[in-house]
Coordinates of C-alpha atoms in Angstrom, one line a residue:
M1 CA -31.4 229.7 206.3
E2 CA -31.5 225.9 205.9
R3 CA -30.5 224.7 202.4
Y4 CA -32.2 221.9 200.5
F5 CA -30.0 220.1 198.1
A6 CA -30.6 218.6 194.7
K7 CA -30.9 214.9 194.3
L8 CA -28.7 212.4 192.5
L9 CA -30.0 208.9 191.5
L10 CA -26.7 207.1 191.5
F11 CA -27.9 203.7 190.5
G12 CA -31.3 202.1 189.7
E13 CA -32.9 204.3 187.1
Y14 CA -35.7 202.2 185.4
T15 CA -34.7 199.0 187.2
I16 CA -36.5 200.1 190.4
I17 CA -39.7 200.1 188.3
R18 CA -39.1 196.4 187.7
G19 CA -38.5 195.4 191.3
A20 CA -34.9 196.2 191.9
Q21 CA -33.1 198.4 194.4
A22 CA -32.0 202.0 193.7
L23 CA -29.5 204.3 195.5
A24 CA -30.1 208.0 195.7
M25 CA -28.3 210.8 197.6
P26 CA -28.1 214.6 197.9
L27 CA -26.3 216.4 195.1
R28 CA -24.6 219.2 197.0
Q29 CA -23.5 221.2 194.0
Y30 CA -27.0 222.6 193.7
S31 CA -29.4 223.8 196.4
G32 CA -32.3 226.1 197.3
S33 CA -33.4 228.0 200.4
W34 CA -36.2 230.2 201.6
Q35 CA -35.8 234.0 201.0
F36 CA -38.0 237.0 201.3
A37 CA -38.1 239.4 198.4
A38 CA -37.6 243.1 198.9
D39 CA -40.7 245.2 198.1
E40 CA -39.2 246.4 194.8
D41 CA -37.8 243.0 193.7
P42 CA -39.8 240.9 191.3
I43 CA -40.3 237.3 192.3
R44 CA -39.3 234.8 189.6
Y45 CA -41.8 232.1 190.7
S46 CA -44.8 232.9 192.9
L47 CA -46.1 230.2 195.2
E48 CA -49.6 231.7 195.4
E49 CA -51.1 229.1 193.1
F50 CA -49.4 226.3 195.0
V51 CA -50.9 227.6 198.3
Q52 CA -54.3 227.7 196.7
Y53 CA -53.9 224.1 195.4
L54 CA -53.1 222.9 198.9
M55 CA -56.0 224.8 200.3
R56 CA -58.4 223.2 197.9
L57 CA -57.1 219.8 198.8
K58 CA -57.6 220.6 202.5
E59 CA -61.2 221.9 201.9
R60 CA -62.0 218.5 200.3
G61 CA -60.5 216.6 203.1
E62 CA -57.8 215.2 200.8
L63 CA -54.6 216.8 202.1
L64 CA -52.5 214.0 203.6
T65 CA -50.3 216.4 205.7
D66 CA -51.6 218.6 208.5
M67 CA -50.2 222.0 207.4
D68 CA -50.4 225.6 208.6
L69 CA -51.6 226.9 205.2
R70 CA -52.7 230.3 206.5
R71 CA -49.2 230.9 207.7
F72 CA -47.9 229.7 204.3
E73 CA -50.3 232.2 202.6
R74 CA -49.3 235.1 204.8
E75 CA -45.6 234.5 204.2
V76 CA -46.0 234.2 200.5
N77 CA -47.9 237.5 200.5
R78 CA -45.0 239.0 202.4
G79 CA -42.6 238.0 199.6
L80 CA -41.5 234.4 200.6
Y81 CA -40.0 232.5 197.7
F82 CA -37.7 229.6 197.1
E83 CA -34.4 230.7 195.7
S84 CA -32.8 227.8 193.9
D85 CA -30.0 227.1 191.4
I86 CA -31.1 223.4 190.9
P87 CA -31.5 222.9 187.1
V88 CA -35.2 222.5 186.0
G89 CA -36.0 219.5 183.8
Y90 CA -32.9 217.7 184.7
G91 CA -34.3 215.1 187.1
A92 CA -32.2 216.7 189.8
G93 CA -35.0 217.4 192.2
S94 CA -35.8 221.1 191.5
S95 CA -39.5 220.6 192.6
G96 CA -38.5 218.0 195.1
A97 CA -36.3 220.4 197.0
L98 CA -39.1 223.0 197.1
C99 CA -41.6 220.4 198.4
A100 CA -39.2 219.3 201.0
A101 CA -38.7 222.9 202.1
V102 CA -42.5 223.5 202.2
Y103 CA -43.0 220.3 204.3
R104 CA -40.3 221.2 206.7
R105 CA -41.5 224.8 207.2
F106 CA -45.3 224.4 207.2
A107 CA -46.2 220.8 208.2
I108 CA -47.6 221.0 211.8
Q109 CA -46.0 217.7 212.9
P110 CA -43.5 216.7 210.2
F111 CA -41.9 213.3 210.4
E112 CA -38.4 213.4 211.7
R113 CA -35.7 212.7 209.2
G114 CA -34.4 209.6 211.1
D115 CA -37.9 208.1 211.5
E116 CA -37.4 205.2 209.0
A117 CA -40.6 203.5 210.2
H118 CA -42.7 206.2 208.7
Y119 CA -40.8 206.7 205.4
V120 CA -43.6 205.2 203.3
R121 CA -46.1 207.6 204.8
L122 CA -43.7 210.5 204.5
K123 CA -43.1 209.7 200.8
Q124 CA -46.8 209.6 200.2
Q125 CA -47.2 213.1 201.8
L126 CA -44.4 214.5 199.8
A127 CA -45.6 212.9 196.6
Q128 CA -48.9 214.7 197.0
L129 CA -47.2 218.0 197.4
E130 CA -45.0 217.4 194.3
G131 CA -48.1 216.3 192.3
Y132 CA -48.9 220.0 191.9
F133 CA -45.9 220.3 189.6
H134 CA -46.0 217.0 187.8
G135 CA -49.5 215.7 187.9
A136 CA -48.2 212.5 189.5
S137 CA -45.1 211.8 191.7
S138 CA -43.5 208.8 193.3
G139 CA -42.3 211.1 196.2
V140 CA -38.7 209.9 195.8
D141 CA -37.2 213.2 194.8
P142 CA -38.7 215.3 197.7
L143 CA -37.9 212.4 200.1
I144 CA -34.2 212.5 199.2
C145 CA -34.2 216.3 199.4
Y146 CA -35.9 216.2 202.8
L147 CA -33.8 213.4 204.4
D148 CA -30.5 215.0 203.1
H149 CA -28.8 211.6 203.3
A150 CA -28.0 208.7 201.1
V151 CA -31.0 206.4 200.8
L152 CA -31.4 202.9 199.6
L153 CA -34.8 202.6 197.8
L154 CA -36.3 199.1 198.2
P155 CA -38.7 197.4 195.7
N156 CA -41.5 197.2 198.2
G157 CA -41.7 201.0 198.5
Q158 CA -39.6 201.1 201.7
A159 CA -36.5 203.2 202.1
R160 CA -33.6 203.2 204.5
L161 CA -30.7 205.4 205.3
V162 CA -27.3 204.1 204.3
T163 CA -23.8 205.4 204.9
P164 CA -21.3 204.5 202.1
S165 CA -17.8 203.7 203.1
E166 CA -15.7 206.8 203.1
K167 CA -13.6 207.3 200.0
R168 CA -9.9 207.0 200.8
A169 CA -7.1 209.0 199.1
A170 CA -5.6 205.8 197.7
D171 CA -8.9 204.7 196.2
R172 CA -9.1 204.7 192.4
G173 CA -12.4 205.5 190.8
A174 CA -14.2 208.8 190.5
F175 CA -17.8 209.9 189.6
F176 CA -18.5 212.9 187.5
L177 CA -21.5 214.5 185.8
L178 CA -21.7 215.5 182.2
D179 CA -24.2 218.4 181.7
T180 CA -26.0 217.9 178.4
G181 CA -27.6 221.4 178.5
I182 CA -30.9 219.7 177.5
S183 CA -34.1 220.0 179.6
R184 CA -36.5 217.2 179.3
K185 CA -39.7 215.6 180.9
T186 CA -39.5 212.3 182.7
G187 CA -43.0 211.0 182.1
P188 CA -42.8 210.2 178.3
L189 CA -39.4 208.5 178.8
V190 CA -40.8 206.2 181.5
E191 CA -43.8 205.4 179.3
K192 CA -41.4 204.3 176.5
F193 CA -39.6 202.1 178.9
L194 CA -42.8 200.5 180.2
L195 CA -43.9 199.9 176.6
Q196 CA -40.5 198.2 175.9
C197 CA -41.1 196.0 178.9
E198 CA -44.2 194.5 177.3
H199 CA -41.8 192.7 174.9
P200 CA -40.7 189.5 176.8
G201 CA -37.1 189.6 175.4
F202 CA -36.5 193.1 176.6
A203 CA -38.0 192.5 180.1
E204 CA -35.9 189.4 180.4
A205 CA -32.7 191.3 179.5
V206 CA -33.5 193.9 182.1
K207 CA -34.1 191.2 184.7
K208 CA -31.0 189.1 183.9
E209 CA -28.5 191.7 182.8
L210 CA -29.3 195.3 183.9
A211 CA -30.8 194.6 187.4
P212 CA -27.9 192.3 188.6
A213 CA -25.3 194.8 187.4
T214 CA -27.2 197.6 189.1
E215 CA -27.5 195.8 192.4
N216 CA -23.8 194.7 192.3
A217 CA -22.8 198.3 191.7
I218 CA -24.8 199.5 194.7
G219 CA -23.2 196.8 196.8
H220 CA -19.7 197.6 195.7
Y221 CA -20.2 201.3 196.2
L222 CA -21.7 201.0 199.7
A223 CA -18.8 198.7 200.7
G224 CA -16.2 201.0 199.3
R225 CA -15.0 198.5 196.6
R226 CA -14.1 201.1 194.1
E227 CA -12.1 199.0 191.6
A228 CA -14.8 196.3 191.6
L229 CA -17.3 199.0 190.7
M230 CA -15.8 199.9 187.4
P231 CA -16.8 196.7 185.5
E232 CA -20.3 196.9 186.8
V233 CA -20.8 200.5 185.6
G234 CA -19.3 199.3 182.3
R235 CA -22.1 196.6 182.1
I236 CA -24.8 199.2 182.9
S237 CA -23.3 201.6 180.3
A238 CA -23.2 198.9 177.6
F239 CA -26.7 197.7 178.3
Q240 CA -28.1 201.2 178.1
Y241 CA -26.2 201.9 174.9
R242 CA -27.7 198.8 173.3
H243 CA -31.3 199.1 174.6
F244 CA -31.9 202.8 175.7
Q245 CA -30.8 204.7 172.6
E246 CA -33.9 206.9 172.7
M247 CA -32.9 208.0 176.3
I248 CA -29.3 209.0 175.2
P249 CA -29.2 212.6 173.8
S250 CA -28.1 212.2 170.2
P251 CA -25.1 214.7 170.5
F252 CA -23.7 212.4 173.3
V253 CA -24.0 209.0 171.6
N254 CA -20.5 209.1 170.2
V255 CA -18.8 210.1 173.5
W256 CA -20.8 207.3 175.2
K257 CA -19.5 204.8 172.6
E258 CA -16.0 206.1 172.9
G259 CA -16.1 205.4 176.7
L260 CA -17.2 201.8 176.0
H261 CA -14.4 201.3 173.5
S262 CA -11.6 203.0 175.5
D263 CA -12.5 201.8 179.0
V264 CA -11.2 205.1 180.2
F265 CA -14.6 206.1 181.4
Y266 CA -18.2 204.9 181.3
L267 CA -21.4 206.9 181.0
K268 CA -24.8 206.0 182.2
L269 CA -28.2 207.6 182.5
C270 CA -28.7 209.8 185.5
G271 CA -32.4 209.4 186.1
A272 CA -34.7 209.1 183.1
G273 CA -32.2 210.3 180.5
G274 CA -33.2 212.3 177.4
G275 CA -31.1 215.2 178.6
G276 CA -30.2 216.7 181.9
F277 CA -27.1 215.1 183.4
L278 CA -25.3 211.9 182.4
L279 CA -23.4 210.2 185.2
G280 CA -19.8 209.1 184.5
Y281 CA -17.4 206.8 186.3
C282 CA -13.6 206.5 185.6
Q283 CA -10.4 205.3 187.2
D284 CA -8.5 208.5 186.4
E285 CA -10.4 211.8 186.3
A286 CA -7.7 213.7 184.3
S287 CA -7.8 211.0 181.5
A288 CA -11.6 211.0 181.4
R289 CA -11.8 214.8 181.3
S290 CA -9.3 215.0 178.4
S291 CA -11.2 212.3 176.5
I292 CA -14.5 214.1 176.7
N293 CA -15.0 217.1 174.4
I294 CA -18.7 217.7 174.7
G295 CA -20.9 218.9 177.6
Q296 CA -19.8 220.4 180.9
F297 CA -17.7 218.1 183.0
I298 CA -18.6 218.3 186.7
P299 CA -16.4 216.4 189.1
L300 CA -18.1 214.7 192.1
P301 CA -15.2 214.4 194.6
K302 CA -17.4 213.7 197.6
I303 CA -19.3 210.7 196.1

């Protein structure tokens, strides 16, 4: 069975809302795939209501994707379900992976993964599917899960596939995740950010400090300049510590601050914040791991 991986927003949380780039990619530590339940096995999450939601959209002529919904219904009645270990409420694409899998299996003429010319339309189709779970969706999460590739998200809504320079054994610099163990909702956090942006001083700081550091970090990462990446991640971390306190889970404020003071590692939000994962970057993984005594430390050796 084909697997659909979780999604990692490496750089660009919040700044993409303000017209900057973002970089996202598959997070291969977590995934989901289609399974059929045995007759006696209970299904943890039934897709029957999702099928009915899509059928209602189709009846009203509002469904953006031509889909074989009768087949979807038949297979769900036979026990089809999406088996996934992607954490829910982490901003890691738990619903995005499901929607990508639904699109791939049941869309009658799905866009091909390499068809960049149609990514805007594809994102709209996937956003409508994910709207069932969130009420509103940008379509970014299911797009990343569907494309299964690193994607540069552009301010005009476009997206393009990118291939980061391969990490060499001699390269210093390593990413890691810190699992906070806290589930959260994205919507209220984004609303807080947008309210903050109504204050000219904050909006100007985002434009002149956070956005340039983010775009520099993306450029250094894609070019394989690992050592140049460290100070840019430090700038992002320091900005978020000063201005995004509400998005940093309170049990992790001290370790965030410790990273800024020691320069052994830096933490940044991974998505909207408020819980889920924090993303870390360090020059020496062993030193970072020994300095962090809270949360679950998850190395990302392939990123």
